[in-house]
mmCIF file of C-alpha atoms in Angstrom:
data_model
loop_
_atom_site.group_PDB
_atom_site.id
_atom_site.type_symbol
_atom_site.label_atom_id
_atom_site.label_comp_id
_atom_site.label_asym_id
_atom_site.label_seq_id
_atom_site.Cartn_x
_atom_site.Cartn_y
_atom_site.Cartn_z
ATOM 1 C CA MET A 1 -21.871 11.797 19.480
ATOM 2 C CA GLY A 2 -18.646 12.742 21.190
ATOM 3 C CA GLU A 3 -20.210 14.190 24.309
ATOM 4 C CA GLU A 4 -21.524 11.104 26.085
ATOM 5 C CA ASN A 5 -18.814 8.646 27.063
ATOM 6 C CA GLN A 6 -21.267 5.748 27.252
ATOM 7 C CA THR A 7 -22.547 6.248 23.689
ATOM 8 C CA PHE A 8 -21.065 3.875 21.127
ATOM 9 C CA VAL A 9 -19.726 5.587 18.047
ATOM 10 C CA THR A 10 -21.788 5.127 14.863
ATOM 11 C CA GLU A 11 -19.733 7.455 12.665
ATOM 12 C CA PHE A 12 -16.316 9.067 12.631
ATOM 13 C CA ILE A 13 -15.324 12.622 11.748
ATOM 14 C CA PHE A 14 -12.008 13.259 9.982
ATOM 15 C CA PHE A 15 -9.888 16.217 10.991
ATOM 16 C CA GLY A 16 -8.297 16.139 7.533
ATOM 17 C CA LEU A 17 -4.975 17.394 6.228
ATOM 18 C CA PHE A 18 -5.528 21.159 6.122
ATOM 19 C CA GLN A 19 -8.294 23.483 7.310
ATOM 20 C CA ASP A 20 -7.567 26.335 4.905
ATOM 21 C CA LEU A 21 -10.210 26.440 2.141
ATOM 22 C CA GLN A 22 -7.868 27.590 -0.634
ATOM 23 C CA THR A 23 -5.368 24.851 0.227
ATOM 24 C CA GLN A 24 -8.123 22.250 0.171
ATOM 25 C CA ILE A 25 -9.325 23.388 -3.255
ATOM 26 C CA LEU A 26 -5.768 23.252 -4.592
ATOM 27 C CA LEU A 27 -5.293 19.766 -3.126
ATOM 28 C CA PHE A 28 -8.621 18.694 -4.623
ATOM 29 C CA ILE A 29 -7.503 19.700 -8.123
ATOM 30 C CA LEU A 30 -4.055 18.103 -7.778
ATOM 31 C CA SER A 31 -5.442 14.914 -6.212
ATOM 32 C CA LEU A 32 -8.130 14.593 -8.861
ATOM 33 C CA ILE A 33 -5.591 14.930 -11.680
ATOM 34 C CA ILE A 34 -3.233 12.396 -10.093
ATOM 35 C CA TYR A 35 -6.084 9.978 -9.383
ATOM 36 C CA LEU A 36 -7.439 10.153 -12.951
ATOM 37 C CA LEU A 37 -3.936 9.599 -14.342
ATOM 38 C CA THR A 38 -3.506 6.679 -11.939
ATOM 39 C CA VAL A 39 -6.768 5.050 -13.001
ATOM 40 C CA LEU A 40 -6.118 5.560 -16.716
ATOM 41 C CA GLY A 41 -2.490 4.454 -16.415
ATOM 42 C CA ASN A 42 -3.298 1.276 -14.526
ATOM 43 C CA LEU A 43 -6.181 0.379 -16.833
ATOM 44 C CA LEU A 44 -3.912 0.945 -19.834
ATOM 45 C CA ILE A 45 -1.201 -1.271 -18.369
ATOM 46 C CA ILE A 46 -3.691 -4.054 -17.630
ATOM 47 C CA LEU A 47 -5.238 -3.787 -21.107
ATOM 48 C CA LEU A 48 -1.902 -3.713 -22.964
ATOM 49 C CA ILE A 49 -0.536 -6.713 -21.086
ATOM 50 C CA PHE A 50 -3.750 -8.629 -21.731
ATOM 51 C CA MET A 51 -3.835 -7.831 -25.466
ATOM 52 C CA ASP A 52 -0.125 -8.086 -26.402
ATOM 53 C CA SER A 53 1.038 -11.710 -26.421
ATOM 54 C CA ARG A 54 4.673 -10.541 -26.265
ATOM 55 C CA LEU A 55 3.972 -9.269 -22.748
ATOM 56 C CA HIS A 56 2.683 -12.613 -21.494
ATOM 57 C CA THR A 57 5.784 -13.152 -19.368
ATOM 58 C CA PRO A 58 6.168 -13.633 -15.587
ATOM 59 C CA MET A 59 7.324 -10.040 -14.998
ATOM 60 C CA TYR A 60 4.309 -8.554 -16.786
ATOM 61 C CA PHE A 61 1.957 -11.054 -15.183
ATOM 62 C CA PHE A 62 3.044 -9.771 -11.768
ATOM 63 C CA LEU A 63 2.911 -6.180 -13.037
ATOM 64 C CA ARG A 64 -0.695 -6.673 -14.165
ATOM 65 C CA ASN A 65 -1.644 -7.856 -10.680
ATOM 66 C CA LEU A 66 0.279 -4.967 -9.127
ATOM 67 C CA SER A 67 -1.549 -2.479 -11.350
ATOM 68 C CA PHE A 68 -4.918 -3.946 -10.392
ATOM 69 C CA ALA A 69 -4.022 -3.842 -6.681
ATOM 70 C CA ASP A 70 -2.808 -0.256 -7.048
ATOM 71 C CA LEU A 71 -6.049 0.709 -8.781
ATOM 72 C CA CYS A 72 -8.074 -0.738 -5.905
ATOM 73 C CA PHE A 73 -5.764 0.847 -3.309
ATOM 74 C CA SER A 74 -6.196 4.335 -4.745
ATOM 75 C CA THR A 75 -9.946 3.914 -5.215
ATOM 76 C CA SER A 76 -10.411 2.821 -1.605
ATOM 77 C CA ILE A 77 -9.031 6.154 -0.341
ATOM 78 C CA VAL A 78 -8.859 8.955 -2.916
ATOM 79 C CA PRO A 79 -12.547 9.393 -3.967
ATOM 80 C CA GLN A 80 -13.599 9.865 -0.357
ATOM 81 C CA VAL A 81 -10.733 12.297 0.242
ATOM 82 C CA LEU A 82 -11.757 14.284 -2.840
ATOM 83 C CA VAL A 83 -15.312 14.629 -1.534
ATOM 84 C CA HIS A 84 -14.041 15.690 1.883
ATOM 85 C CA PHE A 85 -11.962 18.467 0.315
ATOM 86 C CA LEU A 86 -15.244 20.061 -0.782
ATOM 87 C CA VAL A 87 -17.339 19.663 2.377
ATOM 88 C CA GLN A 88 -16.990 21.135 5.829
ATOM 89 C CA ARG A 89 -18.082 18.066 7.814
ATOM 90 C CA LYS A 90 -15.910 15.113 6.864
ATOM 91 C CA THR A 91 -17.697 11.990 8.122
ATOM 92 C CA ILE A 92 -17.705 8.249 7.512
ATOM 93 C CA SER A 93 -19.993 5.630 9.028
ATOM 94 C CA PHE A 94 -18.655 2.971 11.378
ATOM 95 C CA LEU A 95 -19.333 0.268 8.759
ATOM 96 C CA GLY A 96 -17.812 2.443 6.032
ATOM 97 C CA CYS A 97 -14.667 2.892 8.094
ATOM 98 C CA MET A 98 -14.394 -0.855 8.616
ATOM 99 C CA THR A 99 -14.890 -1.504 4.896
ATOM 100 C CA GLN A 100 -12.231 1.022 3.954
ATOM 101 C CA ILE A 101 -9.703 -0.569 6.302
ATOM 102 C CA ILE A 102 -10.449 -4.072 4.990
ATOM 103 C CA VAL A 103 -10.057 -3.046 1.342
ATOM 104 C CA PHE A 104 -7.008 -0.812 1.611
ATOM 105 C CA LEU A 105 -5.158 -3.277 3.860
ATOM 106 C CA LEU A 106 -6.030 -6.172 1.551
ATOM 107 C CA VAL A 107 -4.704 -4.531 -1.605
ATOM 108 C CA GLY A 108 -1.929 -2.595 0.154
ATOM 109 C CA CYS A 109 -0.498 -5.720 1.797
ATOM 110 C CA THR A 110 -0.900 -7.620 -1.477
ATOM 111 C CA GLU A 111 1.212 -4.940 -3.138
ATOM 112 C CA CYS A 112 3.893 -5.490 -0.488
ATOM 113 C CA ALA A 113 3.950 -9.211 -1.250
ATOM 114 C CA LEU A 114 3.909 -8.653 -5.022
ATOM 115 C CA LEU A 115 6.889 -6.288 -4.813
ATOM 116 C CA ALA A 116 8.818 -9.037 -3.010
ATOM 117 C CA VAL A 117 7.749 -11.583 -5.634
ATOM 118 C CA MET A 118 8.870 -9.238 -8.411
ATOM 119 C CA SER A 119 12.276 -8.849 -6.777
ATOM 120 C CA TYR A 120 12.607 -12.650 -6.756
ATOM 121 C CA ASP A 121 11.607 -12.694 -10.434
ATOM 122 C CA ARG A 122 14.357 -10.149 -11.213
ATOM 123 C CA TYR A 123 16.832 -12.205 -9.181
ATOM 124 C CA VAL A 124 16.131 -15.309 -11.252
ATOM 125 C CA ALA A 125 16.217 -13.321 -14.530
ATOM 126 C CA VAL A 126 19.591 -11.709 -13.758
ATOM 127 C CA CYS A 127 21.370 -14.378 -11.716
ATOM 128 C CA LYS A 128 20.003 -17.539 -13.357
ATOM 129 C CA PRO A 129 19.016 -16.505 -16.887
ATOM 130 C CA LEU A 130 19.516 -19.967 -18.401
ATOM 131 C CA HIS A 131 17.125 -21.525 -15.873
ATOM 132 C CA TYR A 132 14.578 -18.692 -15.878
ATOM 133 C CA SER A 133 11.974 -20.442 -18.023
ATOM 134 C CA THR A 134 12.162 -23.642 -15.982
ATOM 135 C CA ILE A 135 11.983 -21.862 -12.603
ATOM 136 C CA MET A 136 9.384 -19.178 -13.340
ATOM 137 C CA THR A 137 6.800 -21.462 -14.914
ATOM 138 C CA GLN A 138 3.161 -20.469 -15.356
ATOM 139 C CA LYS A 139 2.225 -22.659 -12.400
ATOM 140 C CA VAL A 140 4.838 -21.077 -10.132
ATOM 141 C CA CYS A 141 3.787 -17.561 -11.150
ATOM 142 C CA LEU A 142 0.147 -18.381 -10.400
ATOM 143 C CA GLN A 143 1.069 -19.845 -7.006
ATOM 144 C CA LEU A 144 3.165 -16.803 -6.089
ATOM 145 C CA THR A 145 0.349 -14.457 -7.110
ATOM 146 C CA ILE A 146 -2.314 -16.392 -5.188
ATOM 147 C CA GLY A 147 0.032 -16.461 -2.193
ATOM 148 C CA SER A 148 0.434 -12.682 -2.396
ATOM 149 C CA TRP A 149 -3.326 -12.068 -2.404
ATOM 150 C CA ALA A 150 -3.834 -14.654 0.354
ATOM 151 C CA SER A 151 -1.208 -12.993 2.572
ATOM 152 C CA GLY A 152 -2.857 -9.623 1.985
ATOM 153 C CA ALA A 153 -6.244 -11.083 2.929
ATOM 154 C CA LEU A 154 -4.812 -12.659 6.096
ATOM 155 C CA VAL A 155 -3.170 -9.446 7.320
ATOM 156 C CA SER A 156 -6.261 -7.400 6.457
ATOM 157 C CA LEU A 157 -8.545 -9.795 8.310
ATOM 158 C CA VAL A 158 -6.385 -9.973 11.440
ATOM 159 C CA ASP A 159 -5.767 -6.205 11.669
ATOM 160 C CA THR A 160 -9.429 -5.363 11.038
ATOM 161 C CA ILE A 161 -10.791 -7.884 13.559
ATOM 162 C CA PHE A 162 -8.428 -6.780 16.328
ATOM 163 C CA THR A 163 -9.060 -3.093 15.591
ATOM 164 C CA PHE A 164 -12.859 -3.337 15.662
ATOM 165 C CA LEU A 165 -13.100 -5.726 18.609
ATOM 166 C CA LEU A 166 -12.173 -2.699 20.709
ATOM 167 C CA PRO A 167 -15.014 -0.493 21.995
ATOM 168 C CA TYR A 168 -15.305 3.030 20.590
ATOM 169 C CA GLN A 169 -17.309 5.317 22.848
ATOM 170 C CA GLY A 170 -17.588 9.091 23.043
ATOM 171 C CA GLN A 171 -14.663 10.509 21.095
ATOM 172 C CA ASN A 172 -15.134 10.092 17.345
ATOM 173 C CA ILE A 173 -12.846 12.702 15.739
ATOM 174 C CA ILE A 174 -9.982 11.045 13.822
ATOM 175 C CA ASN A 175 -6.957 13.294 13.343
ATOM 176 C CA HIS A 176 -6.388 11.836 9.910
ATOM 177 C CA TYR A 177 -7.863 11.936 6.408
ATOM 178 C CA PHE A 178 -8.935 8.277 6.043
ATOM 179 C CA CYS A 179 -9.562 5.261 8.269
ATOM 180 C CA GLU A 180 -6.345 3.546 9.280
ATOM 181 C CA PRO A 181 -5.768 1.278 12.311
ATOM 182 C CA PRO A 182 -3.014 3.345 14.027
ATOM 183 C CA ALA A 183 -5.162 6.491 13.849
ATOM 184 C CA LEU A 184 -8.314 4.652 14.916
ATOM 185 C CA LEU A 185 -6.696 3.014 17.962
ATOM 186 C CA LYS A 186 -6.185 6.453 19.483
ATOM 187 C CA LEU A 187 -9.975 6.681 19.928
ATOM 188 C CA ALA A 188 -10.458 3.269 21.539
ATOM 189 C CA SER A 189 -12.102 3.195 24.972
ATOM 190 C CA ALA A 190 -10.036 0.216 26.163
ATOM 191 C CA ASP A 191 -6.422 -0.876 26.416
ATOM 192 C CA THR A 192 -4.972 -1.264 22.897
ATOM 193 C CA TYR A 193 -1.781 -3.176 23.772
ATOM 194 C CA GLY A 194 -3.033 -6.544 22.478
ATOM 195 C CA THR A 195 -4.238 -4.999 19.220
ATOM 196 C CA GLU A 196 -0.970 -3.124 18.748
ATOM 197 C CA MET A 197 0.975 -6.371 19.210
ATOM 198 C CA ALA A 198 -1.255 -8.149 16.673
ATOM 199 C CA ILE A 199 -0.735 -5.344 14.140
ATOM 200 C CA PHE A 200 3.014 -5.415 14.842
ATOM 201 C CA ALA A 201 3.110 -9.196 14.270
ATOM 202 C CA MET A 202 1.276 -8.788 10.967
ATOM 203 C CA GLY A 203 3.749 -6.037 10.078
ATOM 204 C CA VAL A 204 6.592 -8.502 10.568
ATOM 205 C CA VAL A 205 4.841 -10.939 8.221
ATOM 206 C CA ILE A 206 3.953 -8.516 5.432
ATOM 207 C CA LEU A 207 6.658 -5.838 5.782
ATOM 208 C CA LEU A 208 9.865 -7.091 7.410
ATOM 209 C CA ALA A 209 9.849 -10.607 5.889
ATOM 210 C CA PRO A 210 9.400 -9.349 2.298
ATOM 211 C CA VAL A 211 12.009 -6.625 2.885
ATOM 212 C CA CYS A 212 14.520 -9.312 3.910
ATOM 213 C CA LEU A 213 13.712 -11.289 0.752
ATOM 214 C CA ILE A 214 14.113 -8.147 -1.379
ATOM 215 C CA LEU A 215 17.451 -7.255 0.246
ATOM 216 C CA VAL A 216 18.801 -10.774 -0.334
ATOM 217 C CA SER A 217 17.567 -10.751 -3.940
ATOM 218 C CA TYR A 218 19.150 -7.392 -4.724
ATOM 219 C CA TRP A 219 22.385 -8.257 -2.968
ATOM 220 C CA ASN A 220 22.726 -11.226 -5.316
ATOM 221 C CA ILE A 221 21.601 -9.139 -8.309
ATOM 222 C CA ILE A 222 24.177 -6.412 -7.619
ATOM 223 C CA SER A 223 26.919 -9.008 -7.066
ATOM 224 C CA THR A 224 26.078 -10.645 -10.392
ATOM 225 C CA VAL A 225 25.824 -7.349 -12.280
ATOM 226 C CA ILE A 226 29.223 -6.167 -11.011
ATOM 227 C CA GLN A 227 30.810 -9.345 -12.384
ATOM 228 C CA MET A 228 29.326 -8.837 -15.862
ATOM 229 C CA GLN A 229 31.900 -8.134 -18.566
ATOM 230 C CA SER A 230 29.472 -6.284 -20.827
ATOM 231 C CA GLY A 231 28.772 -2.648 -19.938
ATOM 232 C CA GLU A 232 25.553 -2.860 -21.925
ATOM 233 C CA GLY A 233 24.452 -5.871 -19.874
ATOM 234 C CA ARG A 234 25.138 -4.034 -16.616
ATOM 235 C CA LEU A 235 23.160 -1.014 -17.810
ATOM 236 C CA LYS A 236 20.207 -3.175 -18.866
ATOM 237 C CA ALA A 237 20.159 -5.021 -15.533
ATOM 238 C CA PHE A 238 20.349 -1.827 -13.477
ATOM 239 C CA SER A 239 17.669 -0.082 -15.551
ATOM 240 C CA THR A 240 15.361 -3.074 -15.130
ATOM 241 C CA CYS A 241 15.803 -3.237 -11.360
ATOM 242 C CA GLY A 242 16.499 0.403 -10.450
ATOM 243 C CA SER A 243 12.952 1.759 -10.607
ATOM 244 C CA HIS A 244 11.625 -1.276 -8.741
ATOM 245 C CA LEU A 245 14.144 -0.725 -5.953
ATOM 246 C CA ILE A 246 13.216 2.971 -5.618
ATOM 247 C CA VAL A 247 9.526 2.085 -5.267
ATOM 248 C CA VAL A 248 10.391 -0.613 -2.719
ATOM 249 C CA VAL A 249 12.368 1.817 -0.548
ATOM 250 C CA LEU A 250 9.598 4.452 -0.539
ATOM 251 C CA PHE A 251 6.662 2.065 -0.151
ATOM 252 C CA TYR A 252 8.158 -0.194 2.517
ATOM 253 C CA GLY A 253 9.924 2.637 4.336
ATOM 254 C CA SER A 254 6.730 4.612 4.876
ATOM 255 C CA GLY A 255 4.755 1.457 5.699
ATOM 256 C CA ILE A 256 7.270 0.357 8.317
ATOM 257 C CA PHE A 257 7.291 3.856 9.827
ATOM 258 C CA THR A 258 3.496 3.728 10.207
ATOM 259 C CA TYR A 259 2.939 0.157 11.403
ATOM 260 C CA MET A 260 6.189 -0.979 13.028
ATOM 261 C CA ARG A 261 6.621 1.592 15.799
ATOM 262 C CA PRO A 262 4.902 2.175 19.132
ATOM 263 C CA ASN A 263 1.516 3.868 18.834
ATOM 264 C CA SER A 264 0.955 7.137 20.679
ATOM 265 C CA LYS A 265 -2.289 8.747 21.790
ATOM 266 C CA THR A 266 -1.822 11.706 19.465
ATOM 267 C CA THR A 267 -1.417 11.886 15.699
ATOM 268 C CA LYS A 268 1.427 14.134 14.593
ATOM 269 C CA GLU A 269 1.348 16.025 11.295
ATOM 270 C CA GLN A 270 4.390 14.069 10.118
ATOM 271 C CA ASP A 271 2.402 10.836 10.521
ATOM 272 C CA LYS A 272 -0.236 12.091 8.088
ATOM 273 C CA MET A 273 2.457 13.240 5.670
ATOM 274 C CA ILE A 274 4.034 9.779 5.754
ATOM 275 C CA CYS A 275 0.651 8.280 4.851
ATOM 276 C CA VAL A 276 0.434 10.698 1.924
ATOM 277 C CA LEU A 277 3.875 9.443 0.873
ATOM 278 C CA TYR A 278 2.990 5.756 0.644
ATOM 279 C CA SER A 279 -0.459 6.364 -0.808
ATOM 280 C CA GLY A 280 1.053 8.751 -3.355
ATOM 281 C CA ASP A 281 3.908 6.338 -4.027
ATOM 282 C CA SER A 282 1.335 3.657 -4.706
ATOM 283 C CA ASN A 283 -0.234 5.930 -7.311
ATOM 284 C CA VAL A 284 2.889 5.991 -9.441
ATOM 285 C CA GLU A 285 4.657 2.700 -8.742
ATOM 286 C CA PRO A 286 3.329 0.500 -11.575
ATOM 287 C CA HIS A 287 4.238 3.120 -14.144
ATOM 288 C CA ASN A 288 7.861 3.195 -12.955
ATOM 289 C CA LEU A 289 8.438 -0.536 -13.136
#
């Protein structure tokens, strides 16, 4: 497959995280435990919000969508990684690689948008509590949620199309543990500048723009909280927003590091560790909000 430069690639081989067998077995056990907890936790959140009428509020409506997106995000990556921990030859078909990129970008980018929406929800709740029910109506919440999924679909479609319009011939070993555009572009048999610019533009849309909205929202939240006379009110506001802000910093920070910097022809170990960070952060984020 990788020996003839004129042969189009039909499958990819992952280099993986570690080559040591004992380390891979240990990672398999840890990853399996975390994944099962993630699946059970997200399903429990979705079920509780659906069944308890007291949780039928805008914040929990967004949280239910975030939990579903997180469940899909983890499932698009982790099961395959678990299998690859136990086999020597870590392969994925060309179509399978494309499918994985479409799904994980769709739900991952939707999570980015939902985190921004949730920061706006917290801004309205803290800064305009008397108008909260009139601003965050059921219709508005539905529109914001549909917009989040639509933006995720748009970014996923654009990144996937530009990535797979490139020819892939000869080299098919990905120095990574799952299919991701920056890692895949290193194997392309043509100039990747146009694709990198398209991915960068989509990064501005789904990463930098929401980050700006989140920063503005939290600047206003912090300003309002500082002016509160009640210490109990300040504590409640900070506890409500604190965990969300931590998740935002980790999730967006690692995403920006991966997608908003120049691509090189080699994958460094730190790049793979950063990907572990945002995929692992995604596994715990709904439970911290």
